[in-house]
mmCIF file of C-alpha atoms in Angstrom:
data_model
loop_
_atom_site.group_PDB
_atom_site.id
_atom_site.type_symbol
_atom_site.label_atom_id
_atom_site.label_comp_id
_atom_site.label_asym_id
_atom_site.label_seq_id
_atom_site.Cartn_x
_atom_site.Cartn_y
_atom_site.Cartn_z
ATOM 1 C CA UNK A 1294 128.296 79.399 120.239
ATOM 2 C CA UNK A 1295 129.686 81.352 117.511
ATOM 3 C CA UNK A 1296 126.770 83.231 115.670
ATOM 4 C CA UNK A 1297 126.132 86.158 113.345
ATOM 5 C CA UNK A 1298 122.786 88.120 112.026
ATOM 6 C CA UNK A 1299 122.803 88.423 108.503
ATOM 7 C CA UNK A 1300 120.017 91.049 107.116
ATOM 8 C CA UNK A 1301 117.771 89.844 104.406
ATOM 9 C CA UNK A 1302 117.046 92.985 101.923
ATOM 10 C CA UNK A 1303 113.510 93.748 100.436
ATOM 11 C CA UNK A 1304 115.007 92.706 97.303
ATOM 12 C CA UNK A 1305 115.400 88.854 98.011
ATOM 13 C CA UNK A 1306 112.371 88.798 100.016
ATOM 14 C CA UNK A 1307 110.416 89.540 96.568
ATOM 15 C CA UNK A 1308 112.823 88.875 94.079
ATOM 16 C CA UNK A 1309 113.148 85.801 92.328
ATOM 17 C CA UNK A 1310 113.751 82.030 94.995
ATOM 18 C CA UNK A 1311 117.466 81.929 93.451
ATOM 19 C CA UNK A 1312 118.002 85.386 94.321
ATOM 20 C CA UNK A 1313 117.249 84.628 97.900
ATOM 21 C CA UNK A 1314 118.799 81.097 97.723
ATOM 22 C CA UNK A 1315 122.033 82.892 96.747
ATOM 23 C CA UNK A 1316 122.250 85.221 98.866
ATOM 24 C CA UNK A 1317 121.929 83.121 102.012
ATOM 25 C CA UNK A 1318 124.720 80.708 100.319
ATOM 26 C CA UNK A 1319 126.605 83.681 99.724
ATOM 27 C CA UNK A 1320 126.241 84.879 104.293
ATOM 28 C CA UNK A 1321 127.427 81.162 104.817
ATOM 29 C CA UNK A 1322 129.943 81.257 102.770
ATOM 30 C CA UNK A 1323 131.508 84.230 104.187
ATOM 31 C CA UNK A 1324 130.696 83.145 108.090
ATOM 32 C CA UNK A 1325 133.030 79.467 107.313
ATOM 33 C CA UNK A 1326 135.661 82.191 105.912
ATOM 34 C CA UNK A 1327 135.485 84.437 109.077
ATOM 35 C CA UNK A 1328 135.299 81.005 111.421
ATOM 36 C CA UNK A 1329 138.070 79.810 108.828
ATOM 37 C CA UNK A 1330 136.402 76.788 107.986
ATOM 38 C CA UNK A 1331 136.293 77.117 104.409
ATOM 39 C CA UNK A 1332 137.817 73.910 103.775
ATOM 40 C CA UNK A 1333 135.302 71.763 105.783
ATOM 41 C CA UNK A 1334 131.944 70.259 104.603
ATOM 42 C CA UNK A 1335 129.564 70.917 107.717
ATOM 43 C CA UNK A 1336 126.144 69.702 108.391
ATOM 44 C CA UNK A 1337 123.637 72.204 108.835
ATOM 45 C CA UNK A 1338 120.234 72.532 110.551
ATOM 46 C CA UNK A 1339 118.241 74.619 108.044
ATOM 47 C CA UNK A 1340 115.654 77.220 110.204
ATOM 48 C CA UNK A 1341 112.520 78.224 107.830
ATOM 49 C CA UNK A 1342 110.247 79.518 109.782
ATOM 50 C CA UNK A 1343 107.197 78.980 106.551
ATOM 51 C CA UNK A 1344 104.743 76.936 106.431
ATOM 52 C CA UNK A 1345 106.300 73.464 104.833
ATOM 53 C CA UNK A 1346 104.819 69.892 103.937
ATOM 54 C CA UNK A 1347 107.896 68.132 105.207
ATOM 55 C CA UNK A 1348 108.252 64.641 104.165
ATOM 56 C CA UNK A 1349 111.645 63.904 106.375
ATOM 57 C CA UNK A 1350 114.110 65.620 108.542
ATOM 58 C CA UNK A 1351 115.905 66.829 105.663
ATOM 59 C CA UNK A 1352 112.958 67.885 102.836
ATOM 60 C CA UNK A 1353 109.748 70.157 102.821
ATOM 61 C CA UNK A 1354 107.953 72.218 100.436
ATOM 62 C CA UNK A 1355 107.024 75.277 100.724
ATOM 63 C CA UNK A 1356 103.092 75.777 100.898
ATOM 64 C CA UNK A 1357 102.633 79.676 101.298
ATOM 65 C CA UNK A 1358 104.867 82.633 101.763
ATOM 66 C CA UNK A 1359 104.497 84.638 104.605
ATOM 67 C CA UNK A 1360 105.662 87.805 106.884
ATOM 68 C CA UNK A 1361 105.577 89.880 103.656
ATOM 69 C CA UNK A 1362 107.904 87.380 101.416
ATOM 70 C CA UNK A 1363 106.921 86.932 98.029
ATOM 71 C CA UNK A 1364 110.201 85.096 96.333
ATOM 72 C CA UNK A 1365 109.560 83.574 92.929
ATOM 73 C CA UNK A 1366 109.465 80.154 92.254
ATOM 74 C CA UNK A 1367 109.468 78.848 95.368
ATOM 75 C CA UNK A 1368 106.213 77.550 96.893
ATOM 76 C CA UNK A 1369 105.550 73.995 96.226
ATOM 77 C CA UNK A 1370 109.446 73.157 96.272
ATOM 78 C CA UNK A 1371 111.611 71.227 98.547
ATOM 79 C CA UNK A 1372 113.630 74.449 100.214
ATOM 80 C CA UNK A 1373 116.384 72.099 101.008
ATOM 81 C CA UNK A 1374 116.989 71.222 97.705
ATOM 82 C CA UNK A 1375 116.579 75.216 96.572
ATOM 83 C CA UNK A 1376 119.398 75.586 99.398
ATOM 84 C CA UNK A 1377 121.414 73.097 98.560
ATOM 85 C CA UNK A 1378 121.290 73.828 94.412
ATOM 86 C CA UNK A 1379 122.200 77.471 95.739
ATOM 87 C CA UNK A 1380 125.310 75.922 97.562
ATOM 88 C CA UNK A 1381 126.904 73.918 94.896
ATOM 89 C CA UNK A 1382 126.216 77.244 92.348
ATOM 90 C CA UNK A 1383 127.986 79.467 95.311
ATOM 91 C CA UNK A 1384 130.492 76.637 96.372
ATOM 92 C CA UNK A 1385 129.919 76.173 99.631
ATOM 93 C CA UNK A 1386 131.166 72.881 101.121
ATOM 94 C CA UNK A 1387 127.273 72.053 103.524
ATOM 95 C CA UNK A 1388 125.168 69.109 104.074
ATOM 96 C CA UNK A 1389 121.667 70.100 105.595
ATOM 97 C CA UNK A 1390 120.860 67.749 108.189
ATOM 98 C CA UNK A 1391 118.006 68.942 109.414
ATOM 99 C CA UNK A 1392 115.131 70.934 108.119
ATOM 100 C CA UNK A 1393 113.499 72.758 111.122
ATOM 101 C CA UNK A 1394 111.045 75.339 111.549
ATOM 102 C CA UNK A 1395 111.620 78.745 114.194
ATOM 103 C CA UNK A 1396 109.107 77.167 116.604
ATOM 104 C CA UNK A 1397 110.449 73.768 116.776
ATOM 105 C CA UNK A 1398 113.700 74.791 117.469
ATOM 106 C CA UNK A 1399 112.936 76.932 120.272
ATOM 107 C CA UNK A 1400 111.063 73.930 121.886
ATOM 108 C CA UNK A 1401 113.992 71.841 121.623
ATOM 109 C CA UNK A 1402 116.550 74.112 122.710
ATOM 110 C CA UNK A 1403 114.697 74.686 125.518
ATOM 111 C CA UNK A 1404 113.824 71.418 126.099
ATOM 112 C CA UNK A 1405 117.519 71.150 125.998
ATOM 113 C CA UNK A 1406 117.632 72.771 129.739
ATOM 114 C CA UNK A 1407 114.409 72.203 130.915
ATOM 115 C CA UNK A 1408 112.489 68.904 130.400
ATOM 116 C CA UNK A 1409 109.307 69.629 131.340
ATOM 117 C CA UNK A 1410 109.278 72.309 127.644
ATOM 118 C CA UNK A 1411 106.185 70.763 125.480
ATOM 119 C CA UNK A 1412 105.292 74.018 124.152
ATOM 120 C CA UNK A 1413 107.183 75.994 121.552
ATOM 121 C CA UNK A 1414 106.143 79.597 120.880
ATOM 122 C CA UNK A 1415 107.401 82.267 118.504
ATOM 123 C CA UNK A 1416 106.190 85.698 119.161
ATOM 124 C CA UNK A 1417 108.356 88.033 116.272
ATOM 125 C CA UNK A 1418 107.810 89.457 113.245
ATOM 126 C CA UNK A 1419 105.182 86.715 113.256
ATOM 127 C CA UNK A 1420 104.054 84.349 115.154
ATOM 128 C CA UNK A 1421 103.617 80.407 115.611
ATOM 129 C CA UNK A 1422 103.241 77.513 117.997
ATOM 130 C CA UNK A 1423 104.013 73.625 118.275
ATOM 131 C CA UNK A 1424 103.890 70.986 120.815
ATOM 132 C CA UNK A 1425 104.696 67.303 121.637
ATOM 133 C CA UNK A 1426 101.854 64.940 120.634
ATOM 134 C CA UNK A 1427 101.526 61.218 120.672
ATOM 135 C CA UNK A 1428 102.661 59.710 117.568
ATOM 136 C CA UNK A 1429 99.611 57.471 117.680
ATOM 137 C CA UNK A 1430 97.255 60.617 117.845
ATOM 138 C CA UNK A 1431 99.005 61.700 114.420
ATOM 139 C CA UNK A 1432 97.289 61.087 111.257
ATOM 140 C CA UNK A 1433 100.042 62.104 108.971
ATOM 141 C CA UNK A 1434 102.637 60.470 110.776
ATOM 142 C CA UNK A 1435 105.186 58.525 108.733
ATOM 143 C CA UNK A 1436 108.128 58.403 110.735
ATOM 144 C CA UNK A 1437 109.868 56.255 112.772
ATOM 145 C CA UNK A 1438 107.823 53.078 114.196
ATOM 146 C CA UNK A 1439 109.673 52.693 117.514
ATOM 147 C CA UNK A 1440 108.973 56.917 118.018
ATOM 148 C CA UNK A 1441 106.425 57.319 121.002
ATOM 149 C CA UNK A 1442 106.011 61.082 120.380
ATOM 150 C CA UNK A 1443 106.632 63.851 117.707
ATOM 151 C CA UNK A 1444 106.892 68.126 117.633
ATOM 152 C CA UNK A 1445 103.835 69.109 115.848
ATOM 153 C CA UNK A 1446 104.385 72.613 113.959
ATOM 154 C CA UNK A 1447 100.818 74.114 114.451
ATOM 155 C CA UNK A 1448 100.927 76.936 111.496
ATOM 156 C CA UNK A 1449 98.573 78.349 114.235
ATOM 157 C CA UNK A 1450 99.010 82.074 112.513
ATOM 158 C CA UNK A 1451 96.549 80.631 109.894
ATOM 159 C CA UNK A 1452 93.832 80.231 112.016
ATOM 160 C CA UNK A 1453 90.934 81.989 111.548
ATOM 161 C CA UNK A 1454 91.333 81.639 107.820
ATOM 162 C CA UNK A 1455 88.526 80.160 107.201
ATOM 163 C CA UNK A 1456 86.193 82.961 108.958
ATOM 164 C CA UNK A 1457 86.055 81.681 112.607
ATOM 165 C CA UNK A 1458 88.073 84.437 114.202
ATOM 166 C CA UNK A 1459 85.711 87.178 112.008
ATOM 167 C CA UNK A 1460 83.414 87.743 114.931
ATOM 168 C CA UNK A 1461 86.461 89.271 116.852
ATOM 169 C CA UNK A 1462 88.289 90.888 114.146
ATOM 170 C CA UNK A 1463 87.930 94.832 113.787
ATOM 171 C CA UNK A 1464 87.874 97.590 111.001
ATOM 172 C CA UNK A 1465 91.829 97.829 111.473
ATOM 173 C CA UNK A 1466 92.169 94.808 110.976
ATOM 174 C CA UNK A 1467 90.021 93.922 107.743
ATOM 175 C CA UNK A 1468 92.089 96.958 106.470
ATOM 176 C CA UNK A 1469 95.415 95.323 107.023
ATOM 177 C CA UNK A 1470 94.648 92.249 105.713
ATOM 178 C CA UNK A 1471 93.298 94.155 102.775
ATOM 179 C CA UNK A 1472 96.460 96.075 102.254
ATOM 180 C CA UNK A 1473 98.540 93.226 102.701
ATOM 181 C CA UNK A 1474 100.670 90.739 100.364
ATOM 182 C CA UNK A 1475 98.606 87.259 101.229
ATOM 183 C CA UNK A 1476 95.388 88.662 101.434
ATOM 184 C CA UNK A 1477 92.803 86.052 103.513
ATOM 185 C CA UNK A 1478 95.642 84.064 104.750
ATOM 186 C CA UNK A 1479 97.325 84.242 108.380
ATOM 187 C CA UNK A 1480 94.779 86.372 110.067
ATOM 188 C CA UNK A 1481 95.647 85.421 113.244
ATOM 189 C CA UNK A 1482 98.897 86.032 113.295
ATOM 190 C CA UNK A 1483 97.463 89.713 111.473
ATOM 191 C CA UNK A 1484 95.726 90.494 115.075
ATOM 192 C CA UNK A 1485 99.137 89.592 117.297
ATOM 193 C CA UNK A 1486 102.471 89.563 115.573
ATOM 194 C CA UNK A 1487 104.861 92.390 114.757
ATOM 195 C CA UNK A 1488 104.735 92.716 111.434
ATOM 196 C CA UNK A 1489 101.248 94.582 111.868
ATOM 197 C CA UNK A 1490 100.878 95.610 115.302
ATOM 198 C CA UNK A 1491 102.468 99.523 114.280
ATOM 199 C CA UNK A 1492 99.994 99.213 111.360
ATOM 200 C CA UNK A 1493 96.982 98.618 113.515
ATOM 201 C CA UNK A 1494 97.218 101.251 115.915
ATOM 202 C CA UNK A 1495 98.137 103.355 113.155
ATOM 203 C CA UNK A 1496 94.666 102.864 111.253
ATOM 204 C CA UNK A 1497 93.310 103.380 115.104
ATOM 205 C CA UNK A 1498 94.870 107.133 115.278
ATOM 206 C CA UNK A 1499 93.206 108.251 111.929
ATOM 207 C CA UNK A 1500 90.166 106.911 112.641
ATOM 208 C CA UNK A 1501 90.337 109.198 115.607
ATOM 209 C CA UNK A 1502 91.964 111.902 113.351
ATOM 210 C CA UNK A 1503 88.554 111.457 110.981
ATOM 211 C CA UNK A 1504 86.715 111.576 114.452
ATOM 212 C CA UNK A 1505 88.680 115.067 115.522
ATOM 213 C CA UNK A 1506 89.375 113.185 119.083
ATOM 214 C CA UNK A 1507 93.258 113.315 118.216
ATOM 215 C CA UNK A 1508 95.295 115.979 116.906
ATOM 216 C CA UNK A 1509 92.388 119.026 116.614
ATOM 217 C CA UNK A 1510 91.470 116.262 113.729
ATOM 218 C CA UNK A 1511 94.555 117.433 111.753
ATOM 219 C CA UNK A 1512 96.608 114.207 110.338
ATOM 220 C CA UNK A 1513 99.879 113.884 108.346
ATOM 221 C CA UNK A 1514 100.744 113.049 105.136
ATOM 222 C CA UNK A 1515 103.516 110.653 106.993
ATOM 223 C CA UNK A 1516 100.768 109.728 109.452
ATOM 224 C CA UNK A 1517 97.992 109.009 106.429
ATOM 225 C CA UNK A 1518 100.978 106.861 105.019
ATOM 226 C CA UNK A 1519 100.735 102.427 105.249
ATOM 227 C CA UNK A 1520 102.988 101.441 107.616
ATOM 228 C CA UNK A 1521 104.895 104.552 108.846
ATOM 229 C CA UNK A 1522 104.005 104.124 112.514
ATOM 230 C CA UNK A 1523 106.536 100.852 113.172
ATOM 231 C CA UNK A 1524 105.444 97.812 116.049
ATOM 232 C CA UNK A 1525 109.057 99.086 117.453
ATOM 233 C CA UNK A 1526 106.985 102.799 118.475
ATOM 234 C CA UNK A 1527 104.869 100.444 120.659
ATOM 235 C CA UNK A 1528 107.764 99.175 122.477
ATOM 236 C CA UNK A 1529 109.108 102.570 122.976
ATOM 237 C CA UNK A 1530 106.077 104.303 123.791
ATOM 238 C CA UNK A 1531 105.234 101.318 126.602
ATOM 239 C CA UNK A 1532 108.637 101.930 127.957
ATOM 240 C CA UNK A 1533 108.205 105.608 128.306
ATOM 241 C CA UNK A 1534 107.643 106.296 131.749
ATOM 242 C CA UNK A 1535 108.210 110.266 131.449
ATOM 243 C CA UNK A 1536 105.632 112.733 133.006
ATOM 244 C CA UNK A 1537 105.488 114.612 129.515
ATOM 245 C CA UNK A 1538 105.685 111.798 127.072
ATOM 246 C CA UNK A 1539 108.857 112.907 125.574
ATOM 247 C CA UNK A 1540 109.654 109.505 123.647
ATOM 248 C CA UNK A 1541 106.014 109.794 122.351
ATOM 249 C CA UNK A 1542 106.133 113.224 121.332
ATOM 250 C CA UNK A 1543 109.618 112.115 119.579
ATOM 251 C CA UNK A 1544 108.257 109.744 117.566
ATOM 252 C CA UNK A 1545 105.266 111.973 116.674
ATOM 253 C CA UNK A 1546 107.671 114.722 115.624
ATOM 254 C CA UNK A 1547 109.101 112.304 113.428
ATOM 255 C CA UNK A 1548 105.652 112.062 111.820
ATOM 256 C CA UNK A 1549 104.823 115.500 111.038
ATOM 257 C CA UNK A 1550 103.151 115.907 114.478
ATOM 258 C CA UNK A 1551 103.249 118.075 117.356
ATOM 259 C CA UNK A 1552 100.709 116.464 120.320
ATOM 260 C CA UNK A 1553 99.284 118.127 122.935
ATOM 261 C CA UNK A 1554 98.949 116.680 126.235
ATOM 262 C CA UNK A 1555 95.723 114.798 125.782
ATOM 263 C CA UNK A 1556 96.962 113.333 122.339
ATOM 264 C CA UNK A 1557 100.097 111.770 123.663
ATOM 265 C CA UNK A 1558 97.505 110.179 126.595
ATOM 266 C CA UNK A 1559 95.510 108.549 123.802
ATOM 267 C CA UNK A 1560 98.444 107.740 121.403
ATOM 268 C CA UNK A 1561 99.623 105.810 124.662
ATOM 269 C CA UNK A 1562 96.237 104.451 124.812
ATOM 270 C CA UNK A 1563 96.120 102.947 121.485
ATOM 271 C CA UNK A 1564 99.349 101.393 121.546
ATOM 272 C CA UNK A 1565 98.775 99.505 124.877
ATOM 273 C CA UNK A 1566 95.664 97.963 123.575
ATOM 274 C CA UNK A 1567 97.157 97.191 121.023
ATOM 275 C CA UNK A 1568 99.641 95.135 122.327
ATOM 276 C CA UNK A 1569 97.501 93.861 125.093
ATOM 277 C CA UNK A 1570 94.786 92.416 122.826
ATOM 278 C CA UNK A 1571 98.094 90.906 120.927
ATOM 279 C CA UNK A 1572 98.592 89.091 124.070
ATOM 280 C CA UNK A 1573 95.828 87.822 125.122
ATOM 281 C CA UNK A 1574 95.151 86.638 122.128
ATOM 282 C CA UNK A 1575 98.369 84.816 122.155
ATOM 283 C CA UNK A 1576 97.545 83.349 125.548
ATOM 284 C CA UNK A 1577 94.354 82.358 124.342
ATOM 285 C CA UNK A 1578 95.928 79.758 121.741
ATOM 286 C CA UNK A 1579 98.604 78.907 124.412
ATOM 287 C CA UNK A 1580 95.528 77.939 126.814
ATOM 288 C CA UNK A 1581 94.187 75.474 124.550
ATOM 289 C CA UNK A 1582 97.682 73.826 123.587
ATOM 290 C CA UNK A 1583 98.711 73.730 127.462
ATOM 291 C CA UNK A 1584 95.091 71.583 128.481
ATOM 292 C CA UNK A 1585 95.995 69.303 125.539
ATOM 293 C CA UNK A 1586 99.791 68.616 126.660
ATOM 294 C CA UNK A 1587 99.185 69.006 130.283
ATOM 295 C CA UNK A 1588 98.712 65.351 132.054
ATOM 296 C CA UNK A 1589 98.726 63.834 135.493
ATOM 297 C CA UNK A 1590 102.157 62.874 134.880
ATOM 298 C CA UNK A 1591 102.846 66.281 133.472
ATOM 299 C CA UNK A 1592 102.397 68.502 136.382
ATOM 300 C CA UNK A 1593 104.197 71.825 134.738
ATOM 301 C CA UNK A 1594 104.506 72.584 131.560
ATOM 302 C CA UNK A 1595 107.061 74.976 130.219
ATOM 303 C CA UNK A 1596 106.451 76.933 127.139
ATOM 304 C CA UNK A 1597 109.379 77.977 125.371
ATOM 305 C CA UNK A 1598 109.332 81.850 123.532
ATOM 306 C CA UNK A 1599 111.663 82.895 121.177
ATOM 307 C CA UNK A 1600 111.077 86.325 119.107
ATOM 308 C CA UNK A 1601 112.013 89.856 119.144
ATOM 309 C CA UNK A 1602 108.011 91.095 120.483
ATOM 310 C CA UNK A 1603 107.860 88.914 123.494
ATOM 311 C CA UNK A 1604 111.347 89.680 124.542
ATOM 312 C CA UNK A 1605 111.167 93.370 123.964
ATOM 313 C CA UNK A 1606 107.709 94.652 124.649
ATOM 314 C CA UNK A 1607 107.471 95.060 128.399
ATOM 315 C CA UNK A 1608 103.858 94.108 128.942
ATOM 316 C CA UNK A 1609 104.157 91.077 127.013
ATOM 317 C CA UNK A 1610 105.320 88.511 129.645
ATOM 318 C CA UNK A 1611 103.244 90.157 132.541
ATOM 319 C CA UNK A 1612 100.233 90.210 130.406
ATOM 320 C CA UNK A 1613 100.541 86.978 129.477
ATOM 321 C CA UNK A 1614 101.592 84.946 132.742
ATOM 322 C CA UNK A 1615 98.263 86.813 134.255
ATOM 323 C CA UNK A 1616 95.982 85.644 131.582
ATOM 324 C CA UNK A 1617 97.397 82.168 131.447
ATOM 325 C CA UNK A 1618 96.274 81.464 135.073
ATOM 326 C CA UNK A 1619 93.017 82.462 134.658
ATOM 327 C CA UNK A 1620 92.497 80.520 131.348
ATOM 328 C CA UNK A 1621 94.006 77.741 132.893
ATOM 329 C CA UNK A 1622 93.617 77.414 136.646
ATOM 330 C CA UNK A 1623 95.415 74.726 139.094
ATOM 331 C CA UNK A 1624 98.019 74.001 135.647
ATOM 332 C CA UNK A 1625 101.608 75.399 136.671
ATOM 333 C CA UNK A 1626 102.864 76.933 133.445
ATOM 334 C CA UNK A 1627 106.327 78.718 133.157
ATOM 335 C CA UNK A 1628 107.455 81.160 130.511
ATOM 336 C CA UNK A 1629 110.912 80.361 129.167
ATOM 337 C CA UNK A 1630 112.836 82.617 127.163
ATOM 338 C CA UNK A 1631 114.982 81.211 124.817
ATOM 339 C CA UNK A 1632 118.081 83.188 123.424
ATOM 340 C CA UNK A 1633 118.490 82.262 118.903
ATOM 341 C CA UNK A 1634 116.533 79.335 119.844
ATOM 342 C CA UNK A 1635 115.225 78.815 116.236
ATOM 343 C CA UNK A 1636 119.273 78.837 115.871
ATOM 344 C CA UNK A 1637 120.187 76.693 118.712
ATOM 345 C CA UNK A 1638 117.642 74.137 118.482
ATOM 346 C CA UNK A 1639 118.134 73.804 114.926
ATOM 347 C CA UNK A 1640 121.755 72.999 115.892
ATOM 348 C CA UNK A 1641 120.934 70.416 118.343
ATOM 349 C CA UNK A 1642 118.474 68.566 116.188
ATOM 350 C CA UNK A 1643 121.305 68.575 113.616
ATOM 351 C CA UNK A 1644 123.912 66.931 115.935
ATOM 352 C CA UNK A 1645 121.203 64.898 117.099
ATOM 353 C CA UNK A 1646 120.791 63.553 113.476
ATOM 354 C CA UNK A 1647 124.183 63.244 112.843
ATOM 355 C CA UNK A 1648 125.071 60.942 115.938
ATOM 356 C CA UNK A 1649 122.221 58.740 114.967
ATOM 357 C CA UNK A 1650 123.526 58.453 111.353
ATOM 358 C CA UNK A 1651 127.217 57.967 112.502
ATOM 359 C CA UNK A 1652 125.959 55.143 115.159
ATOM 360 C CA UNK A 1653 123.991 53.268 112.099
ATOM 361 C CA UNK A 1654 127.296 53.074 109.628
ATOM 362 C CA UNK A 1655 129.371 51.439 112.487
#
C-alpha cells in the first residue's frame, strides 16, 4: 500500500464546499503524478467520515457538519457528486466506487484479517461506531434482496442529543458545547473524542484556578484562552512517568505557568479523568453494540479501532478491555487495531465493487 497524509487547512474546513472539493481534487491529483498514474482513470473508495443519508454505494448527502467543519454549501448534497464536479473542474481522471464512512471501513478492513470483526469503532478527532445487523431487522433497507446482512453506521456521537445523556454531563461540558460550532448536536462524542478532551480539562484547571486549589489561584491569559490546552497534552502528560513531572511542567511553561509540586499532581489528575471517563464512556456504547451482535454462533466478537486517541493515549486500551468485561461478562471481546483502516477498508469495498460490476458485464 502506497499512501500519503494530506493536511486539510482551517480555511477549507470553513470556507466555501468547492473550496474544500478542490482542494482534495487538487492532493489526488498530485498523488497519481507522484505514483505516475496521471494517465489512468482509477476507481476510488471515497472515506467521509460525516453523517450521510446514503442512497447507494456510490451517493449520500450530507446531513450535518461535524469535528469543527463548517464548509458552505454542502449539507443536504450528494458529496460524491461535489467530488466528482471538483474532479472534472481539476481534471483528474477518478471514478468513485464506493462511498464509505471512517467506521465502516475500519470494520471491513479488519474484517479483512479477522472474521469474527462485527464491530467498527473510531476513536479520533471524533468518534463513531457501526456493526453488522440483519438486513431483515433494517427498516431503511433498500439494497440488495439476496443480502442476508448489512454495516450499519450508528452516528452514535449524536447521542444524547435529545437530552438523555444530560443527567451525566458536567459544567465543562455544557461550556464546550456552548462554545462550540454545532451547538446541541454530537454531545456524546463532546464527552469522549479528541477534539474536546484538552478543552475539558482545561475548563477543569480554572475552575480550580477560581477555587485557588491550583496555581496559588493565579491563571494565564494563555491558560484563560478556548482551546490552548490541546487533547495531545493528555497523551503526553499520561506518558510522563518522571519523578518531577518535567513533561508537565513543559507544557505548563508553555502556558505562562510555573507549577509547584502539588499543581503538576492535580494537573495529572485532571487529565487522567479526563481521559478515563472518555473511555468508559466509550466502552459503555461498545457494551450495548457487543450484546446486540454477540450470538450463540458468535462466540467472540472483535471490535475493530481505528483513530489517532485510542492508538496514542496509553490508558485507552487498558481502560477499556477492563471495563468491557465487567459490562459484559462470559462475552470474549478482542480489541483490534487497525492501521488507515478508514483508508484500507475503503479500498477493499472499492475492489469489492468493482469485481462485482466487471463479473455482471461479462
Amino acid at each position: 500500500m502506497e499512501s500519503k497524509t494530506y493536511a486539510i487547512d482551517q480555511k477549507f474546513m470553513v470556507g466555501t464546499g468547492d473550496q474544500l472539493f478542490d482542494y482534495i481534487a487538487d492532493c489526488l491529483n498530485e498523488f497519481k503524478k507522484e505514483q505516475d498514474l496521471l494517465n489512468k482513470s482509477l476507481p476510488l473508495g471515497f472515506t467521509f467520515s460525516f453523517p450521510c443519508r446514503q442512497k447507494s454505494l456510490k451517493s449520500g448527502k450530507l446531513t450535518t457538519w461535524t469535528k469543527g467543519f463548517k464548509a458552505s454549501g454542502v449539507e443536504g448534497q450528494d458529496v460524491v457528486e461535489l467530488l466528482n464536479e471538483a474532479c472534472k473542474r481539476k481534471g483528474v481522471a477518478i471514478d468513485v466506487i464506493a462511498l464509505v464512512n471512517d467506521t465502516t471501513g475500519t470494520l471491513m478492513s479488519c474484517a479483512y484479517s479477522d472474521h469474527n470483526t462485527y464491530v467498527g469503532l473510531i476513536l479520533g478527532t471524533g468518534t463513531n461506531a457501526c456493526y453488522m445487523e440483519d438486513v431483515n431487522k433494517v427498516g431503511t433497507w433498500a439494497g440488495d434482496g439476496n443480502a442476508r446482512e448489512t454495516i450499519v453506521n450508528m452516528e452514535w456521537g449524536a447521542f444524547g442529543d435529545n437530552g438523555v445523556l444530560d443527567d451525566i454531563r458536567t459544567e465543562y461540558d455544557f461550556n464546550v458545547d456552548r462554545t462550540s460550532l454545532n451547538q446541541g448536536k454530537q454531545l456524546y462524542e463532546k464527552m469522549i473524542s479528541g477534539m474536546y478532551l484538552g478543552e475539558i480539562s482545561r475548563q477543569v484547571m480554572v475552575k480550580l484556578v477560581q477555587a485557588k486549589l491550583l496555581f496559588n489561584g493565579v491563571s494565564s491569559t494563555k491558560l484563560d484562552t478556548a482551546n490552548s490546552f490541546e487533547t495531545r497534552f493528555l497523551t503526553d502528560i499520561e506518558n510522563d512517568d518522571s519523578n518531577n513531572g518535567m513533561v508537565v511542567t513543559e507544557i505548563l511553561n508553555k502556558l505562562d505557568l510555573n507549577p509547584s509540586i502539588d499543581d503538576i499532581m492535580l494537573v495529572r489528575a485532571v487529565c487522567h479523568s479526563v481521559a478515563k471517563r472518555a473511555a468508559r464512556l466509550a466502552v459503555a456504547g461498545l457494551a450495548a453494540v457487543t450484546k446486540k451482535v454477540h450470538r450463540e454462533n458468535r462466540p467472540e466478537v472483535t471490535i475493530g479501532i481505528d483513530g489517532t486517541l485510542y492508538k496514542k493515549h496509553p490508558l485507552f486500551k487498558k481502560e477499556m478491555e477492563e471495563m468491557m468485561k465487567q459490562l459484559v461478562p462470559g462475552v470474549k471481546v478482542n480489541f483490534m487495531l487497525s492501521e488507515d483502516g478508514s483508508g484500507k477498508g475503503a479500498a477493499l469495498i472499492a475492489a469489492v465493487a468493482c469485481r462485482l460490476h466487471n463479473n455482471k458485464a461479462h
